[in-house]
mmCIF file of C-alpha atoms in Angstrom:
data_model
loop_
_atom_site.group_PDB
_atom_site.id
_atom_site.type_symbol
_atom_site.label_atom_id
_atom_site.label_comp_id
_atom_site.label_asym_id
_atom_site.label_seq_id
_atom_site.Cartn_x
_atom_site.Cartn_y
_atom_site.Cartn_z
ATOM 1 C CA UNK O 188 -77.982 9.503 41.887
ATOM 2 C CA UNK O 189 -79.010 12.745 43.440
ATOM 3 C CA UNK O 190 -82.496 13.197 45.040
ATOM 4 C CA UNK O 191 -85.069 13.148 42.284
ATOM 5 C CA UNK O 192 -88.387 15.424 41.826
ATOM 6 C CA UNK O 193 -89.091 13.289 38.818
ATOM 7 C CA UNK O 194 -93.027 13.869 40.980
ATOM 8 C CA UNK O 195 -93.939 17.143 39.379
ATOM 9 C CA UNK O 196 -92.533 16.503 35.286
ATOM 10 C CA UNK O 197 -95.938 15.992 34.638
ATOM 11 C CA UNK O 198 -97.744 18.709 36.647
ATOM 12 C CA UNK O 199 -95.361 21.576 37.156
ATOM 13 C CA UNK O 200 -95.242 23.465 33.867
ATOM 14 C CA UNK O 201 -99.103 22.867 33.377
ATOM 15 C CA UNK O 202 -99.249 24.426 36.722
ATOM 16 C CA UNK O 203 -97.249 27.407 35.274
ATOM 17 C CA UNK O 204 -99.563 28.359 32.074
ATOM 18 C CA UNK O 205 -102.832 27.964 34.614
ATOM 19 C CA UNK O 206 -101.800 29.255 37.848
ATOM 20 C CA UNK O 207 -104.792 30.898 39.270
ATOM 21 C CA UNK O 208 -105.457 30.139 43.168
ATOM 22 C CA UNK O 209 -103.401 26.723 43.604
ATOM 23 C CA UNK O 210 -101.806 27.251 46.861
ATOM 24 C CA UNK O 211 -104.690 26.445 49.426
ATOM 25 C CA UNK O 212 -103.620 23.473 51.507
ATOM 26 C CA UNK O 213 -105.821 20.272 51.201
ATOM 27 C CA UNK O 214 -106.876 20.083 54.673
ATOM 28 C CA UNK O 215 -108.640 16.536 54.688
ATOM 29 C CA UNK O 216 -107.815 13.698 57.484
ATOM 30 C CA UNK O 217 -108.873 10.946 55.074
ATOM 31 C CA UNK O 218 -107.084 7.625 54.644
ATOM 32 C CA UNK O 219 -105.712 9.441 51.126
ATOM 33 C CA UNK O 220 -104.207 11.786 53.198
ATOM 34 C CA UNK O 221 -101.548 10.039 55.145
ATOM 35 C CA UNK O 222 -99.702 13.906 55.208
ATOM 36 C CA UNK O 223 -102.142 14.913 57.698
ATOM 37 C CA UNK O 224 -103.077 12.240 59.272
ATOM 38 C CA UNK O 225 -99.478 11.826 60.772
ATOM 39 C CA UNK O 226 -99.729 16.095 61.925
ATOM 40 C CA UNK O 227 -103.022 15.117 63.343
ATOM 41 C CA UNK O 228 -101.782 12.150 65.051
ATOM 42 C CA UNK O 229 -103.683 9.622 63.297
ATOM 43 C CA UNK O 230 -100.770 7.590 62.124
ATOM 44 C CA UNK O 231 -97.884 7.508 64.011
ATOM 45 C CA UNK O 232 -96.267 4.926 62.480
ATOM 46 C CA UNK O 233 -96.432 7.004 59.166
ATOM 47 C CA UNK O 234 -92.278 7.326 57.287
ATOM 48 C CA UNK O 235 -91.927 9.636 54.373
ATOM 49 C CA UNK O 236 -88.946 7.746 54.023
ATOM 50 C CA UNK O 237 -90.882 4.485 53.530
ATOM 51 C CA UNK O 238 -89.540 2.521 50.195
ATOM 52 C CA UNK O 239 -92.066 1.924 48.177
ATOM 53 C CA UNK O 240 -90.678 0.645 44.679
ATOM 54 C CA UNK O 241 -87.473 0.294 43.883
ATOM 55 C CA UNK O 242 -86.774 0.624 40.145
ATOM 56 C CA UNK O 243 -83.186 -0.506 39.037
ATOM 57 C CA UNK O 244 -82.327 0.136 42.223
ATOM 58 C CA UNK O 245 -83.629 3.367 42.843
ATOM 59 C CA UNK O 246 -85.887 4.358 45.426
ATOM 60 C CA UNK O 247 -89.529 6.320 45.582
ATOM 61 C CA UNK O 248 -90.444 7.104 48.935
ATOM 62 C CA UNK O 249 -93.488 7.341 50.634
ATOM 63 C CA UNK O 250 -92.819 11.383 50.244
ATOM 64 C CA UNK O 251 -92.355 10.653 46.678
ATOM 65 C CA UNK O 252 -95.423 9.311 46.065
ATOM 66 C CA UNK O 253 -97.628 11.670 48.863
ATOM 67 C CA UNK O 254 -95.859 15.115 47.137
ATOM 68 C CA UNK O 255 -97.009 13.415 43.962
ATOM 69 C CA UNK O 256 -101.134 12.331 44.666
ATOM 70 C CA UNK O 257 -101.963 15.418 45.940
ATOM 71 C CA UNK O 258 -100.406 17.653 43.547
ATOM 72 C CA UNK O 259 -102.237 15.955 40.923
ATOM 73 C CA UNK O 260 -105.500 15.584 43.213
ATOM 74 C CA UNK O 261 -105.843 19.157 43.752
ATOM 75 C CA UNK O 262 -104.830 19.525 39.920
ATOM 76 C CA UNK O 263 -107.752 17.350 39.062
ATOM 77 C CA UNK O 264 -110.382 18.554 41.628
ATOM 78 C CA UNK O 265 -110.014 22.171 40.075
ATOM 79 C CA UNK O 266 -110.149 20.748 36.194
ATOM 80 C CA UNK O 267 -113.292 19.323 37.164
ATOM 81 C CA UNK O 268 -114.913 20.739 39.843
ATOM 82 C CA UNK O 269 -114.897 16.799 42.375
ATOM 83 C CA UNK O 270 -114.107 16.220 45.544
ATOM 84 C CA UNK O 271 -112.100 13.307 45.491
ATOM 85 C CA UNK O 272 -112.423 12.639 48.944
ATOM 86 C CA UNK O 273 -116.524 12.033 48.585
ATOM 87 C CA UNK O 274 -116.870 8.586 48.618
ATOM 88 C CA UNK O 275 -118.839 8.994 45.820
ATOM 89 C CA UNK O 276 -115.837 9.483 43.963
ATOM 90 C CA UNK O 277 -113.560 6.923 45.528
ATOM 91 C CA UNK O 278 -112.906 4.908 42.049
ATOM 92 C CA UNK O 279 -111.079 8.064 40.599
ATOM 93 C CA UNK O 280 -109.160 8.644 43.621
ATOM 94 C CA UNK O 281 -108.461 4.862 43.528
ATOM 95 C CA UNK O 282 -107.460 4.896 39.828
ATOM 96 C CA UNK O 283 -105.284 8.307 40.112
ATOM 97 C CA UNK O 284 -103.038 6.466 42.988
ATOM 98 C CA UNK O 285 -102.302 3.940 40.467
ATOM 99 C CA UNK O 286 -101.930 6.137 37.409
ATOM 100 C CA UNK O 287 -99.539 8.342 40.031
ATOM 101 C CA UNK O 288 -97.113 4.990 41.192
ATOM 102 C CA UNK O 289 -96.703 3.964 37.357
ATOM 103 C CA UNK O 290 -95.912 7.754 36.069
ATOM 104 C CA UNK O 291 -93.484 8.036 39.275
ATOM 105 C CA UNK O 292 -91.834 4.656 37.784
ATOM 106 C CA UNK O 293 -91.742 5.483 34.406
ATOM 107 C CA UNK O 294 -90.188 8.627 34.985
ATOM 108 C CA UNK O 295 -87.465 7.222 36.861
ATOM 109 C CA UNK O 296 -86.744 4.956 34.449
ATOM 110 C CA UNK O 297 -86.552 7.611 32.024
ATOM 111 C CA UNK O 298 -84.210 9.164 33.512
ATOM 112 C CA UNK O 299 -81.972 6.008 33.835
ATOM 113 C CA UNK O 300 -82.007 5.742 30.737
ATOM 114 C CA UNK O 301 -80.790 9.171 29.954
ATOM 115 C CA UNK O 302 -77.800 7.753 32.497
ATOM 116 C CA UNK O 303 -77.098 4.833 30.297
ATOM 117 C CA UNK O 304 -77.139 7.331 27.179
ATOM 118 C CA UNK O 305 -74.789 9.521 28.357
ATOM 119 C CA UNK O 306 -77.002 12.367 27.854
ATOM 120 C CA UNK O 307 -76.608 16.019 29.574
ATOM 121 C CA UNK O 308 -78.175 19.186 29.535
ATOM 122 C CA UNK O 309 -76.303 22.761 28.987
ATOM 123 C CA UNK O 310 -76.635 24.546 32.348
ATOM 124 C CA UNK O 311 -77.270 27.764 29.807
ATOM 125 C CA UNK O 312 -80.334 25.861 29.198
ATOM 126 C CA UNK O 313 -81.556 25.738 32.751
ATOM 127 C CA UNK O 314 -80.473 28.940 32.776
ATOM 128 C CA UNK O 315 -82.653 30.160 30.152
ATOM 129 C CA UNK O 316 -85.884 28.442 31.009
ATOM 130 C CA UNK O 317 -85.437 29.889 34.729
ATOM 131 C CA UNK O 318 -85.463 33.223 33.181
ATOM 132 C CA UNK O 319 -88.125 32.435 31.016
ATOM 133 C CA UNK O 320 -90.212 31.348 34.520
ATOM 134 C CA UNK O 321 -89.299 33.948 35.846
ATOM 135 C CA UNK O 322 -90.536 36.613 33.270
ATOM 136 C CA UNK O 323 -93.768 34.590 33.121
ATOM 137 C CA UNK O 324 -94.397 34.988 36.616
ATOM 138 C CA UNK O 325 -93.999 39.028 36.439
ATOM 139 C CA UNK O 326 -91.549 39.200 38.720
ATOM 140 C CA UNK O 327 -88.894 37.521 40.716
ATOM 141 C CA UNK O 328 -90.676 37.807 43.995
ATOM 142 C CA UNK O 329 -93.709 36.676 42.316
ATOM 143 C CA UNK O 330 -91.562 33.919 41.018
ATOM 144 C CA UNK O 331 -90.154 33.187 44.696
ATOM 145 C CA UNK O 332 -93.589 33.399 46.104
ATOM 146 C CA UNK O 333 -94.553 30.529 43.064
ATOM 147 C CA UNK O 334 -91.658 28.412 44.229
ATOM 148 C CA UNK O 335 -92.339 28.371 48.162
ATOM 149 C CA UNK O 336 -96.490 27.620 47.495
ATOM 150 C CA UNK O 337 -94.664 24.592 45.613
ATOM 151 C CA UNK O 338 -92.830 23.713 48.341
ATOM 152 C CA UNK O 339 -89.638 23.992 46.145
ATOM 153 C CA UNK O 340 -86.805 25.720 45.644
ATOM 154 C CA UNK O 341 -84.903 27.219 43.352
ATOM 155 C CA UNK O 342 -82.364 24.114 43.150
ATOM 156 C CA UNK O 343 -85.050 21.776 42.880
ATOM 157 C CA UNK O 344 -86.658 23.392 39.876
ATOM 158 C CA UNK O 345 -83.641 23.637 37.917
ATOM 159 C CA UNK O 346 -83.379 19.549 38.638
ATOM 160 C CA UNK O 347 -87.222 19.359 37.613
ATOM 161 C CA UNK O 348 -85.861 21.080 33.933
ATOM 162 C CA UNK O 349 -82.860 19.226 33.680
ATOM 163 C CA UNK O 350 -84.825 15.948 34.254
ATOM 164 C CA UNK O 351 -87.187 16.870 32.019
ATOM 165 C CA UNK O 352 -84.936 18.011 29.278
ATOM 166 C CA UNK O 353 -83.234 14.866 29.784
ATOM 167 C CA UNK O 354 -86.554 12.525 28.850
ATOM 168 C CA UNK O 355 -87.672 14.672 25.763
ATOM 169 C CA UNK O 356 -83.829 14.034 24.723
ATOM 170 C CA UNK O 357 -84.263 10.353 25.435
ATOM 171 C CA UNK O 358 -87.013 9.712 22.965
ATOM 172 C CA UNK O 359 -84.987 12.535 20.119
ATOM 173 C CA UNK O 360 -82.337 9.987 20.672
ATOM 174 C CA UNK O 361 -84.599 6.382 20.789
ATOM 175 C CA UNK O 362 -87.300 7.346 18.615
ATOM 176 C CA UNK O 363 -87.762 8.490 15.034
ATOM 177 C CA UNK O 364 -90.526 11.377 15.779
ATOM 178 C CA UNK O 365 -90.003 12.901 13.069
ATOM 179 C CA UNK O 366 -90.908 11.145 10.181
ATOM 180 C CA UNK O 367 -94.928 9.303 11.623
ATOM 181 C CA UNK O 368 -96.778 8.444 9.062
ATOM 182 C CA UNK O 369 -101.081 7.910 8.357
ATOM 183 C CA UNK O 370 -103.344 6.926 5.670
ATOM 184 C CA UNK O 371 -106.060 8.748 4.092
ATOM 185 C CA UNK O 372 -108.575 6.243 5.580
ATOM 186 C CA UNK O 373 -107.378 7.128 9.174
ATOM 187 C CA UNK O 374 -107.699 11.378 8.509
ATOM 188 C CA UNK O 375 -111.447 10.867 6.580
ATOM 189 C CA UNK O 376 -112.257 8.703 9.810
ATOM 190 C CA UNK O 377 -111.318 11.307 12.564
ATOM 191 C CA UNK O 378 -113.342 14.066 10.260
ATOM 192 C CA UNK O 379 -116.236 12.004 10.307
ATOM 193 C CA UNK O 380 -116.356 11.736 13.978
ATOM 194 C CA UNK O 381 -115.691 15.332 13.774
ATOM 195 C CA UNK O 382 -118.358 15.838 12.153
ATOM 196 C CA UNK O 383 -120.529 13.748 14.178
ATOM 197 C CA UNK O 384 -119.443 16.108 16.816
ATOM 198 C CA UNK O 385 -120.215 19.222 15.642
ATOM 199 C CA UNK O 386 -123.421 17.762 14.540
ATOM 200 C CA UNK O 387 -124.255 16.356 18.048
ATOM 201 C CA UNK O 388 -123.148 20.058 19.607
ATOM 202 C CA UNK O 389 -125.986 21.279 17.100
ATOM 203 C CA UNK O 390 -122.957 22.974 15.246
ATOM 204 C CA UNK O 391 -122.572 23.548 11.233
ATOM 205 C CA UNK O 392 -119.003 21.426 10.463
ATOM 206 C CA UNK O 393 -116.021 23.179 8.854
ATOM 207 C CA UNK O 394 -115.175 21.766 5.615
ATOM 208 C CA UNK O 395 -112.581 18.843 5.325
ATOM 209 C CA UNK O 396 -110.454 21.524 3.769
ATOM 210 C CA UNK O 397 -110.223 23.730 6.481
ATOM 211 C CA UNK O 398 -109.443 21.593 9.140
ATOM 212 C CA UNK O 399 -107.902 18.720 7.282
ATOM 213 C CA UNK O 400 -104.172 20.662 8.589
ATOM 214 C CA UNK O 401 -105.458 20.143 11.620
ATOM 215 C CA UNK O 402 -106.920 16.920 11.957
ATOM 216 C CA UNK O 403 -103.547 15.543 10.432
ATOM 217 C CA UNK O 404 -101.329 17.025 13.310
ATOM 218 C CA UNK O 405 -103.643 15.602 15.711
ATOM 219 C CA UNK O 406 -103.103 12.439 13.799
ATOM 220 C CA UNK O 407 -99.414 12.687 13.833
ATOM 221 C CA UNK O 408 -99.409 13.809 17.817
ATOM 222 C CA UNK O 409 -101.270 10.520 18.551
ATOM 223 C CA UNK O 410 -99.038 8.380 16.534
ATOM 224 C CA UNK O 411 -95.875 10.507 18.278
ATOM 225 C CA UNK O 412 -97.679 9.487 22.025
ATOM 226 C CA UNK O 413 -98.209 5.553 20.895
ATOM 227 C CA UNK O 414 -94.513 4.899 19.845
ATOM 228 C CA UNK O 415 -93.249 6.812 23.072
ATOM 229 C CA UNK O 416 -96.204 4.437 24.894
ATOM 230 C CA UNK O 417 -94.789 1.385 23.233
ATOM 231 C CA UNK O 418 -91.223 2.409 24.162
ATOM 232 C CA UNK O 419 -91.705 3.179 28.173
ATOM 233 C CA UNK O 420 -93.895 -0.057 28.268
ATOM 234 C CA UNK O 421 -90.313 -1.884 26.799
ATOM 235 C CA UNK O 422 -88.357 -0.107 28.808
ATOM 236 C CA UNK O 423 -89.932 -0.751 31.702
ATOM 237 C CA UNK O 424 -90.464 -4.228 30.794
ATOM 238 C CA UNK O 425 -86.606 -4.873 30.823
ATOM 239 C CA UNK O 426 -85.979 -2.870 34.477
ATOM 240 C CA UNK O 427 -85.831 -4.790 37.533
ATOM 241 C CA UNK O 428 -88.567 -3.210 39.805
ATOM 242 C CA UNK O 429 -89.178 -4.549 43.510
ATOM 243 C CA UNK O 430 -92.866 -3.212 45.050
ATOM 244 C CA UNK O 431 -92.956 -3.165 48.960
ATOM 245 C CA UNK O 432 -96.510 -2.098 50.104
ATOM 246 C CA UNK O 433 -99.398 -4.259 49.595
#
């Protein structure tokens, strides 16, 4: 299999539609850091190259998962405004390492599956959502400039599509999205904790009527996430996965 970003699916094109100032280098020495503590000399011993998990036989490396915690650290840090390095805040840092191995293994497995499907992606659609980038950016040197703050390059993003293509089409293929289901009960619960809402934010509530659309998409979206949910915890139920760190 070729080398795998499968680390930024989840970050990258959230990255795209709020890119504002993302670029500075976290500069910390802390034992979250291993990046710098091997330039400062810290860690010696320290191997991006380390295997971490192997998942059906597939590797994440050390560089896998270091690319991977501190793109989403720095992603959460400006969302909301912690230092995740305070010790103070050493339970979320703690809890995003773990949420950051099981996305990494999930995704892989994802894509295996895609494998095992048989499933490809038109290179006119890579194509297309480069261009589309591209024109979102402004410019192509503003789009170059996007590419080398990300440490990537123009190969690896059209992987990072392809990959992702390949997962949505997994679950189009798996899964019967299109046809989720509710009750009334469930939409006149989620308006009454709307309502409570609105009501705690000192707010007058919309009628039922004019957001009852709404409500029921958000419904539906939830029901959409707990099927796929239900069908990565399966999947990865049935893959042979081999931790080597502690």
């Amino acid at each position: 299999m070729k080398k795998s970003i499968l680390w930024l699916l989840p970050i990258l094109f959230i990255a795209l539609l709020s890119f504002s100032g993302c670029e500075d280098e976290m500069e910390t020495g802390s034992e979250d850091n291993p990046v710098d503590e091997q330039e400062n000399g810290i860690d010696p011993d320290y191997d991006t190259e380390k295997v971490l998990v192997r998942v059906n036989g597939d590797e994440i490396t050390q560089g896998d998962f270091d690319t991977y915690i501190l793109q989403l650290k720095h992603q959460y840090e400006e969302q909301q405004g912690l230092d995740l390095d305070d010790p103070q805040h050493g339970d979320i840092a703690e809890e995003l390492k773990i949420r950051a191995m099981n996305d990494l293994i999930e995704q892989r497995a994802l894509v295996q599956r895609s494998e095992e499907l048989d499933l490809t992606v038109p290179s006119s659609f890579v194509d297309q959502q480069i261009q589309g980038i591209i024109q979102q950016q402004g410019s192509e040197e503003e789009f170059e400039s996007f590419l080398e703050n990300r440490e990537l390059t123009r190969e690896d993003l059209e992987v990072l599509i392809e990959e992702d293509q390949l997962i949505t089409a997994v679950y189009e293929q798996e899964l019967d999205l299109n046809n989720i289901s509710y009750d009334e009960e469930e939409l006149d619960a989620l308006y009454d904790r709307f309502v409570k809402q609105r009501e705690d934010m000192g707010r007058e509530p919309e009628s039922f009527e004019e957001v009852e659309d709404e409500l029921a998409q958000s419904l539906i979206q939830r029901r959409r996430q707990e099927v796929q949910r239900n069908y990565v915890e399966n999947l990865i139920d049935n893959s042979d996965i081999e931790y080597f760190f502690n």
